[in-house]
PDB file of C-alpha atoms in Angstrom:
ATOM      1  CA  UNK I1262      14.284 -51.721   5.355  1.00 68.00           C
ATOM      2  CA  UNK I1263      15.874 -53.043   8.478  1.00 80.00           C
ATOM      3  CA  UNK I1264      14.545 -51.562  11.698  1.00 93.00           C
ATOM      4  CA  UNK I1265      16.376 -49.871  14.526  1.00 96.00           C
ATOM      5  CA  UNK I1266      18.839 -52.206  16.169  1.00 97.00           C
ATOM      6  CA  UNK I1267      20.327 -51.915  19.638  1.00 97.00           C
ATOM      7  CA  UNK I1268      23.216 -53.803  21.159  1.00 97.00           C
ATOM      8  CA  UNK I1269      23.586 -55.413  23.533  1.00 97.00           C
ATOM      9  CA  UNK I1270      20.054 -56.445  24.452  1.00 96.00           C
ATOM     10  CA  UNK I1271      20.936 -57.223  28.062  1.00 97.00           C
ATOM     11  CA  UNK I1272      23.693 -55.950  30.271  1.00 96.00           C
ATOM     12  CA  UNK I1273      24.629 -56.463  33.905  1.00 98.00           C
ATOM     13  CA  UNK I1274      27.075 -54.084  35.575  1.00 97.00           C
ATOM     14  CA  UNK I1275      28.075 -53.173  39.103  1.00 97.00           C
ATOM     15  CA  UNK I1276      27.924 -49.796  40.773  1.00 97.00           C
ATOM     16  CA  UNK I1277      30.728 -47.457  39.805  1.00 97.00           C
ATOM     17  CA  UNK I1278      31.355 -49.055  36.429  1.00 98.00           C
ATOM     18  CA  UNK I1279      30.625 -47.406  33.121  1.00 98.00           C
ATOM     19  CA  UNK I1280      28.649 -48.737  30.181  1.00 98.00           C
ATOM     20  CA  UNK I1281      28.276 -48.007  26.482  1.00 98.00           C
ATOM     21  CA  UNK I1282      25.124 -48.822  24.541  1.00 98.00           C
ATOM     22  CA  UNK I1283      24.885 -48.812  20.769  1.00 98.00           C
ATOM     23  CA  UNK I1284      22.099 -47.949  18.363  1.00 98.00           C
ATOM     24  CA  UNK I1285      21.934 -48.328  14.595  1.00 98.00           C
ATOM     25  CA  UNK I1286      19.123 -46.287  13.053  1.00 96.00           C
ATOM     26  CA  UNK I1287      17.009 -47.079  10.034  1.00 94.00           C
ATOM     27  CA  UNK I1288      18.969 -46.446   6.863  1.00 93.00           C
ATOM     28  CA  UNK I1289      18.636 -42.824   5.802  1.00 90.00           C
ATOM     29  CA  UNK I1290      17.498 -41.561   9.198  1.00 91.00           C
ATOM     30  CA  UNK I1291      19.679 -38.769  10.517  1.00 90.00           C
ATOM     31  CA  UNK I1292      18.137 -38.303  13.943  1.00 92.00           C
ATOM     32  CA  UNK I1293      18.657 -40.652  16.864  1.00 95.00           C
ATOM     33  CA  UNK I1294      16.961 -40.144  20.218  1.00 95.00           C
ATOM     34  CA  UNK I1295      17.529 -41.983  23.484  1.00 97.00           C
ATOM     35  CA  UNK I1296      14.998 -42.662  26.230  1.00 97.00           C
ATOM     36  CA  UNK I1297      15.165 -44.249  29.650  1.00 98.00           C
ATOM     37  CA  UNK I1298      12.234 -46.372  30.796  1.00 96.00           C
ATOM     38  CA  UNK I1299      11.759 -47.307  34.444  1.00 95.00           C
ATOM     39  CA  UNK I1300       8.681 -48.465  36.378  1.00 92.00           C
ATOM     40  CA  UNK I1301       8.798 -45.417  38.620  1.00 89.00           C
ATOM     41  CA  UNK I1302       9.614 -42.614  36.200  1.00 92.00           C
ATOM     42  CA  UNK I1303       8.179 -44.025  32.992  1.00 93.00           C
ATOM     43  CA  UNK I1304       9.648 -43.002  29.653  1.00 95.00           C
ATOM     44  CA  UNK I1305      12.025 -40.077  29.887  1.00 96.00           C
ATOM     45  CA  UNK I1306      13.877 -38.335  27.086  1.00 94.00           C
ATOM     46  CA  UNK I1307      17.656 -38.395  27.441  1.00 96.00           C
ATOM     47  CA  UNK I1308      18.967 -36.650  24.326  1.00 94.00           C
ATOM     48  CA  UNK I1309      18.760 -36.444  20.574  1.00 93.00           C
ATOM     49  CA  UNK I1310      21.517 -36.374  18.008  1.00 94.00           C
ATOM     50  CA  UNK I1311      21.103 -35.057  14.513  1.00 91.00           C
ATOM     51  CA  UNK I1312      23.925 -35.017  11.970  1.00 90.00           C
ATOM     52  CA  UNK I1313      26.485 -35.762  14.693  1.00 94.00           C
ATOM     53  CA  UNK I1314      25.353 -32.861  16.898  1.00 93.00           C
ATOM     54  CA  UNK I1315      23.353 -33.013  20.089  1.00 92.00           C
ATOM     55  CA  UNK I1316      20.198 -31.092  19.262  1.00 89.00           C
ATOM     56  CA  UNK I1317      18.028 -31.677  22.331  1.00 88.00           C
ATOM     57  CA  UNK I1318      18.813 -32.728  25.861  1.00 90.00           C
ATOM     58  CA  UNK I1319      16.674 -33.966  28.710  1.00 92.00           C
ATOM     59  CA  UNK I1320      17.133 -33.467  32.442  1.00 93.00           C
ATOM     60  CA  UNK I1321      19.726 -36.090  33.224  1.00 96.00           C
ATOM     61  CA  UNK I1322      23.057 -35.658  35.007  1.00 96.00           C
ATOM     62  CA  UNK I1323      26.288 -35.309  33.111  1.00 95.00           C
ATOM     63  CA  UNK I1324      27.076 -38.990  33.746  1.00 97.00           C
ATOM     64  CA  UNK I1325      24.824 -39.649  30.786  1.00 98.00           C
ATOM     65  CA  UNK I1326      26.397 -38.737  27.483  1.00 97.00           C
ATOM     66  CA  UNK I1327      26.149 -39.712  23.871  1.00 97.00           C
ATOM     67  CA  UNK I1328      27.539 -39.244  20.449  1.00 97.00           C
ATOM     68  CA  UNK I1329      26.656 -39.862  16.859  1.00 97.00           C
ATOM     69  CA  UNK I1330      28.907 -40.991  14.073  1.00 97.00           C
ATOM     70  CA  UNK I1331      28.970 -39.924  10.442  1.00 95.00           C
ATOM     71  CA  UNK I1332      26.950 -43.008   9.475  1.00 94.00           C
ATOM     72  CA  UNK I1333      24.248 -41.910  11.978  1.00 95.00           C
ATOM     73  CA  UNK I1334      24.952 -44.751  14.382  1.00 97.00           C
ATOM     74  CA  UNK I1335      24.809 -43.550  17.943  1.00 98.00           C
ATOM     75  CA  UNK I1336      26.215 -44.576  21.286  1.00 98.00           C
ATOM     76  CA  UNK I1337      25.263 -43.547  24.753  1.00 98.00           C
ATOM     77  CA  UNK I1338      27.540 -43.808  27.739  1.00 98.00           C
ATOM     78  CA  UNK I1339      26.747 -43.875  31.411  1.00 98.00           C
ATOM     79  CA  UNK I1340      29.650 -43.398  33.776  1.00 95.00           C
ATOM     80  CA  UNK I1341      29.847 -44.183  37.497  1.00 96.00           C
ATOM     81  CA  UNK I1342      26.770 -46.357  37.416  1.00 97.00           C
ATOM     82  CA  UNK I1343      24.234 -46.132  40.220  1.00 97.00           C
ATOM     83  CA  UNK I1344      21.562 -48.627  41.209  1.00 97.00           C
ATOM     84  CA  UNK I1345      18.927 -46.197  39.937  1.00 96.00           C
ATOM     85  CA  UNK I1346      20.334 -46.410  36.430  1.00 97.00           C
ATOM     86  CA  UNK I1347      18.820 -49.873  36.072  1.00 97.00           C
ATOM     87  CA  UNK I1348      16.350 -49.416  33.263  1.00 97.00           C
ATOM     88  CA  UNK I1349      15.355 -50.219  29.717  1.00 96.00           C
ATOM     89  CA  UNK I1350      17.179 -47.847  27.391  1.00 97.00           C
ATOM     90  CA  UNK I1351      15.365 -47.251  24.139  1.00 97.00           C
ATOM     91  CA  UNK I1352      16.748 -45.749  21.000  1.00 97.00           C
ATOM     92  CA  UNK I1353      14.560 -44.250  18.277  1.00 95.00           C
ATOM     93  CA  UNK I1354      15.367 -42.907  14.848  1.00 94.00           C
ATOM     94  CA  UNK I1355      13.537 -40.500  12.585  1.00 90.00           C
ATOM     95  CA  UNK I1356      14.176 -38.963   9.214  1.00 83.00           C
ATOM     96  CA  UNK I1357      13.492 -35.358  10.241  1.00 71.00           C
ATOM     97  CA  UNK I1358      12.602 -34.636   6.623  1.00 71.00           C
ATOM     98  CA  UNK I1359       9.415 -34.886   4.637  1.00 67.00           C
ATOM     99  CA  UNK I1360       5.867 -35.295   5.809  1.00 65.00           C
ATOM    100  CA  UNK I1361       6.719 -37.966   8.410  1.00 67.00           C
ATOM    101  CA  UNK I1362       9.685 -36.091   9.782  1.00 67.00           C
ATOM    102  CA  UNK I1363       8.663 -36.364  13.450  1.00 76.00           C
ATOM    103  CA  UNK I1364       7.705 -40.037  13.363  1.00 85.00           C
ATOM    104  CA  UNK I1365      10.084 -42.009  15.535  1.00 91.00           C
ATOM    105  CA  UNK I1366      10.822 -45.695  15.119  1.00 93.00           C
ATOM    106  CA  UNK I1367      11.987 -47.518  18.212  1.00 95.00           C
ATOM    107  CA  UNK I1368      14.458 -50.305  18.714  1.00 96.00           C
ATOM    108  CA  UNK I1369      13.871 -53.223  21.105  1.00 95.00           C
ATOM    109  CA  UNK I1370      15.914 -51.615  23.860  1.00 96.00           C
ATOM    110  CA  UNK I1371      18.852 -52.546  26.037  1.00 97.00           C
ATOM    111  CA  UNK I1372      17.968 -53.825  29.506  1.00 96.00           C
ATOM    112  CA  UNK I1373      20.626 -52.565  31.930  1.00 98.00           C
ATOM    113  CA  UNK I1374      20.803 -54.008  35.415  1.00 97.00           C
ATOM    114  CA  UNK I1375      23.126 -52.385  37.940  1.00 97.00           C
ATOM    115  CA  UNK I1376      24.064 -54.512  40.948  1.00 97.00           C
TER     116      UNK I1376
ATOM    117  CA  UNK W  51       6.815 -26.625  27.737  1.00 78.00           C
ATOM    118  CA  UNK W  52       4.911 -29.786  26.994  1.00 85.00           C
ATOM    119  CA  UNK W  53       3.342 -32.501  29.107  1.00 91.00           C
ATOM    120  CA  UNK W  54       1.023 -35.460  28.751  1.00 95.00           C
ATOM    121  CA  UNK W  55      -1.422 -36.927  31.238  1.00 96.00           C
ATOM    122  CA  UNK W  56      -2.912 -40.348  30.762  1.00 97.00           C
ATOM    123  CA  UNK W  57      -5.939 -40.965  32.960  1.00 94.00           C
ATOM    124  CA  UNK W  58      -5.890 -44.453  34.431  1.00 92.00           C
ATOM    125  CA  UNK W  59      -2.743 -46.502  34.782  1.00 94.00           C
ATOM    126  CA  UNK W  60      -4.757 -49.706  34.332  1.00 97.00           C
ATOM    127  CA  UNK W  61      -7.825 -50.277  32.178  1.00 97.00           C
ATOM    128  CA  UNK W  62      -9.611 -53.618  31.953  1.00 97.00           C
ATOM    129  CA  UNK W  63     -12.205 -54.478  29.306  1.00 97.00           C
ATOM    130  CA  UNK W  64     -13.933 -57.613  28.125  1.00 97.00           C
ATOM    131  CA  UNK W  65     -13.171 -59.053  24.729  1.00 97.00           C
ATOM    132  CA  UNK W  66     -15.448 -57.383  22.188  1.00 97.00           C
ATOM    133  CA  UNK W  67     -16.034 -54.299  24.349  1.00 98.00           C
ATOM    134  CA  UNK W  68     -15.098 -50.729  23.524  1.00 98.00           C
ATOM    135  CA  UNK W  69     -11.570 -49.645  24.369  1.00 98.00           C
ATOM    136  CA  UNK W  70     -11.127 -46.034  25.512  1.00 98.00           C
ATOM    137  CA  UNK W  71      -7.736 -44.808  26.697  1.00 98.00           C
ATOM    138  CA  UNK W  72      -7.589 -41.165  27.744  1.00 98.00           C
ATOM    139  CA  UNK W  73      -4.839 -38.680  26.992  1.00 97.00           C
ATOM    140  CA  UNK W  74      -4.662 -34.970  27.708  1.00 97.00           C
ATOM    141  CA  UNK W  75      -1.752 -32.817  26.665  1.00 94.00           C
ATOM    142  CA  UNK W  76      -0.299 -29.430  27.344  1.00 91.00           C
ATOM    143  CA  UNK W  77       1.765 -27.648  24.745  1.00 84.00           C
ATOM    144  CA  UNK W  78       2.882 -24.075  24.214  1.00 79.00           C
ATOM    145  CA  UNK W  79       3.239 -24.700  20.471  1.00 78.00           C
ATOM    146  CA  UNK W  80       1.016 -26.583  18.027  1.00 80.00           C
ATOM    147  CA  UNK W  81       1.421 -30.207  18.988  1.00 85.00           C
ATOM    148  CA  UNK W  82       2.141 -33.360  17.139  1.00 90.00           C
ATOM    149  CA  UNK W  83       0.506 -36.223  19.019  1.00 93.00           C
ATOM    150  CA  UNK W  84       1.231 -39.931  18.977  1.00 95.00           C
ATOM    151  CA  UNK W  85      -0.004 -43.171  20.457  1.00 97.00           C
ATOM    152  CA  UNK W  86       2.472 -46.014  20.874  1.00 97.00           C
ATOM    153  CA  UNK W  87       1.958 -49.580  22.071  1.00 97.00           C
ATOM    154  CA  UNK W  88       4.492 -51.681  23.933  1.00 96.00           C
ATOM    155  CA  UNK W  89       4.309 -55.434  24.320  1.00 93.00           C
ATOM    156  CA  UNK W  90       6.343 -57.133  27.073  1.00 88.00           C
ATOM    157  CA  UNK W  91      10.094 -57.054  26.498  1.00 82.00           C
ATOM    158  CA  UNK W  92       9.732 -55.104  23.288  1.00 86.00           C
ATOM    159  CA  UNK W  93      10.227 -51.564  22.058  1.00 90.00           C
ATOM    160  CA  UNK W  94       7.481 -49.144  21.148  1.00 94.00           C
ATOM    161  CA  UNK W  95       5.347 -49.488  18.040  1.00 95.00           C
ATOM    162  CA  UNK W  96       3.540 -46.506  16.555  1.00 94.00           C
ATOM    163  CA  UNK W  97      -0.239 -46.941  16.471  1.00 96.00           C
ATOM    164  CA  UNK W  98      -1.197 -43.581  15.011  1.00 95.00           C
ATOM    165  CA  UNK W  99      -0.269 -39.929  14.897  1.00 92.00           C
ATOM    166  CA  UNK W 100      -1.792 -36.493  14.529  1.00 92.00           C
ATOM    167  CA  UNK W 101       0.223 -33.771  12.840  1.00 87.00           C
ATOM    168  CA  UNK W 102      -2.073 -31.464  10.905  1.00 82.00           C
ATOM    169  CA  UNK W 103      -5.285 -31.763   8.942  1.00 84.00           C
ATOM    170  CA  UNK W 104      -8.025 -34.237   9.779  1.00 86.00           C
ATOM    171  CA  UNK W 105      -8.615 -34.423  13.510  1.00 89.00           C
ATOM    172  CA  UNK W 106      -9.888 -38.013  13.446  1.00 95.00           C
ATOM    173  CA  UNK W 107      -6.907 -40.221  12.876  1.00 95.00           C
ATOM    174  CA  UNK W 108      -7.016 -43.907  12.043  1.00 96.00           C
ATOM    175  CA  UNK W 109      -4.174 -46.201  12.923  1.00 95.00           C
ATOM    176  CA  UNK W 110      -3.188 -49.814  12.826  1.00 94.00           C
ATOM    177  CA  UNK W 111      -5.096 -52.739  14.355  1.00 93.00           C
ATOM    178  CA  UNK W 112      -8.442 -50.881  14.262  1.00 96.00           C
ATOM    179  CA  UNK W 113      -7.438 -48.062  16.622  1.00 97.00           C
ATOM    180  CA  UNK W 114      -8.348 -44.445  16.093  1.00 97.00           C
ATOM    181  CA  UNK W 115      -7.984 -41.184  17.995  1.00 97.00           C
ATOM    182  CA  UNK W 116      -9.520 -37.753  17.782  1.00 95.00           C
ATOM    183  CA  UNK W 117      -7.594 -34.544  18.315  1.00 94.00           C
ATOM    184  CA  UNK W 118      -9.747 -32.051  20.223  1.00 94.00           C
ATOM    185  CA  UNK W 119      -7.929 -28.775  20.581  1.00 91.00           C
ATOM    186  CA  UNK W 120     -10.596 -27.187  22.772  1.00 92.00           C
ATOM    187  CA  UNK W 121     -10.302 -30.053  25.248  1.00 93.00           C
ATOM    188  CA  UNK W 122      -6.542 -30.570  24.745  1.00 94.00           C
ATOM    189  CA  UNK W 123      -7.298 -34.258  24.374  1.00 95.00           C
ATOM    190  CA  UNK W 124      -6.245 -37.107  22.118  1.00 97.00           C
ATOM    191  CA  UNK W 125      -8.130 -40.144  23.369  1.00 98.00           C
ATOM    192  CA  UNK W 126      -7.530 -43.561  21.810  1.00 98.00           C
ATOM    193  CA  UNK W 127     -10.463 -45.828  20.953  1.00 98.00           C
ATOM    194  CA  UNK W 128     -11.163 -49.197  19.423  1.00 98.00           C
ATOM    195  CA  UNK W 129     -14.729 -50.404  18.920  1.00 97.00           C
ATOM    196  CA  UNK W 130     -14.110 -54.037  19.823  1.00 97.00           C
ATOM    197  CA  UNK W 131     -11.243 -55.274  21.995  1.00 97.00           C
ATOM    198  CA  UNK W 132      -9.280 -58.368  21.099  1.00 96.00           C
ATOM    199  CA  UNK W 133      -7.158 -60.456  23.403  1.00 96.00           C
ATOM    200  CA  UNK W 134      -4.095 -59.466  21.411  1.00 95.00           C
ATOM    201  CA  UNK W 135      -4.680 -55.802  22.343  1.00 96.00           C
ATOM    202  CA  UNK W 136      -3.455 -56.472  25.891  1.00 96.00           C
ATOM    203  CA  UNK W 137      -0.346 -54.307  26.221  1.00 97.00           C
ATOM    204  CA  UNK W 138       0.836 -50.967  27.552  1.00 97.00           C
ATOM    205  CA  UNK W 139      -0.145 -47.846  25.654  1.00 98.00           C
ATOM    206  CA  UNK W 140       1.658 -44.529  25.681  1.00 98.00           C
ATOM    207  CA  UNK W 141       0.495 -41.141  24.505  1.00 97.00           C
ATOM    208  CA  UNK W 142       3.230 -38.732  23.477  1.00 95.00           C
ATOM    209  CA  UNK W 143       3.616 -35.152  22.293  1.00 92.00           C
ATOM    210  CA  UNK W 144       6.227 -33.174  20.467  1.00 86.00           C
ATOM    211  CA  UNK W 145       6.190 -29.657  19.126  1.00 75.00           C
ATOM    212  CA  UNK W 146       5.380 -28.922  15.533  1.00 62.00           C
ATOM    213  CA  UNK W 147       8.159 -26.396  15.081  1.00 61.00           C
ATOM    214  CA  UNK W 148      11.453 -28.192  14.799  1.00 57.00           C
ATOM    215  CA  UNK W 149      11.310 -29.802  18.211  1.00 64.00           C
ATOM    216  CA  UNK W 150      13.375 -32.542  16.698  1.00 64.00           C
ATOM    217  CA  UNK W 151      13.326 -36.018  18.070  1.00 79.00           C
ATOM    218  CA  UNK W 152      12.102 -35.154  21.549  1.00 88.00           C
ATOM    219  CA  UNK W 153       8.967 -36.983  22.573  1.00 91.00           C
ATOM    220  CA  UNK W 154       7.310 -36.295  25.897  1.00 92.00           C
ATOM    221  CA  UNK W 155       5.397 -39.357  27.081  1.00 95.00           C
ATOM    222  CA  UNK W 156       2.532 -39.934  29.437  1.00 96.00           C
ATOM    223  CA  UNK W 157       2.905 -42.463  32.230  1.00 96.00           C
ATOM    224  CA  UNK W 158       1.275 -45.190  30.203  1.00 97.00           C
ATOM    225  CA  UNK W 159      -1.940 -47.186  30.496  1.00 97.00           C
ATOM    226  CA  UNK W 160      -1.860 -50.942  30.840  1.00 97.00           C
ATOM    227  CA  UNK W 161      -4.754 -52.515  28.993  1.00 97.00           C
ATOM    228  CA  UNK W 162      -6.057 -55.897  30.100  1.00 97.00           C
ATOM    229  CA  UNK W 163      -8.578 -57.814  27.998  1.00 97.00           C
ATOM    230  CA  UNK W 164     -10.732 -60.415  29.724  1.00 96.00           C
ATOM    231  CA  UNK W 165     -12.109 -63.366  27.755  1.00 94.00           C
TER     232      UNK W 165
END
């Protein structure tokens, strides 16, 4: 099985712009979660989508949004970028069924730099 | 509410020595606990997990962890460190009851292995 893929791997934007990141989960996985990783704040949960619905949400401003498509692929969008949004954005997928339902598999991440 | 505390942001051991990375959690529901490892410029890889059943859990690469409910701990150990173990390690918790794909992470512990 192919793993979780994220595109693009690297991105450079300027303040005020918006950005869209993409995540393709492992085949058959219906849940996709997004995390932000920064040196200061560590790994923080952004949101989770399950069967095209946002099921859990972290404590991030409304500039951060996401969606999930019928094939379980997910995108996250950040509008009006700020310098503090520079981070590694990680996507993880899980099956949410069976004995390993809470086991999340992570992609390599998208490194976003905001100038 | 859930939280994770990892004691020690940096741990240094000699090759062949015991590795002990500490993790304490707080959870209002029965927890599922995980240890992940992250190598530079990569995503997270699952080392091991505790869901239910046996409290001593064995993972990949010779790592193991013991769930101690009375101490709310889930410390990670490896009897003999190898140079390739140098990486950052994250402890994470999620709730057992349909918490979905929401992992709460500790701040991480960077492990250095000296020759």
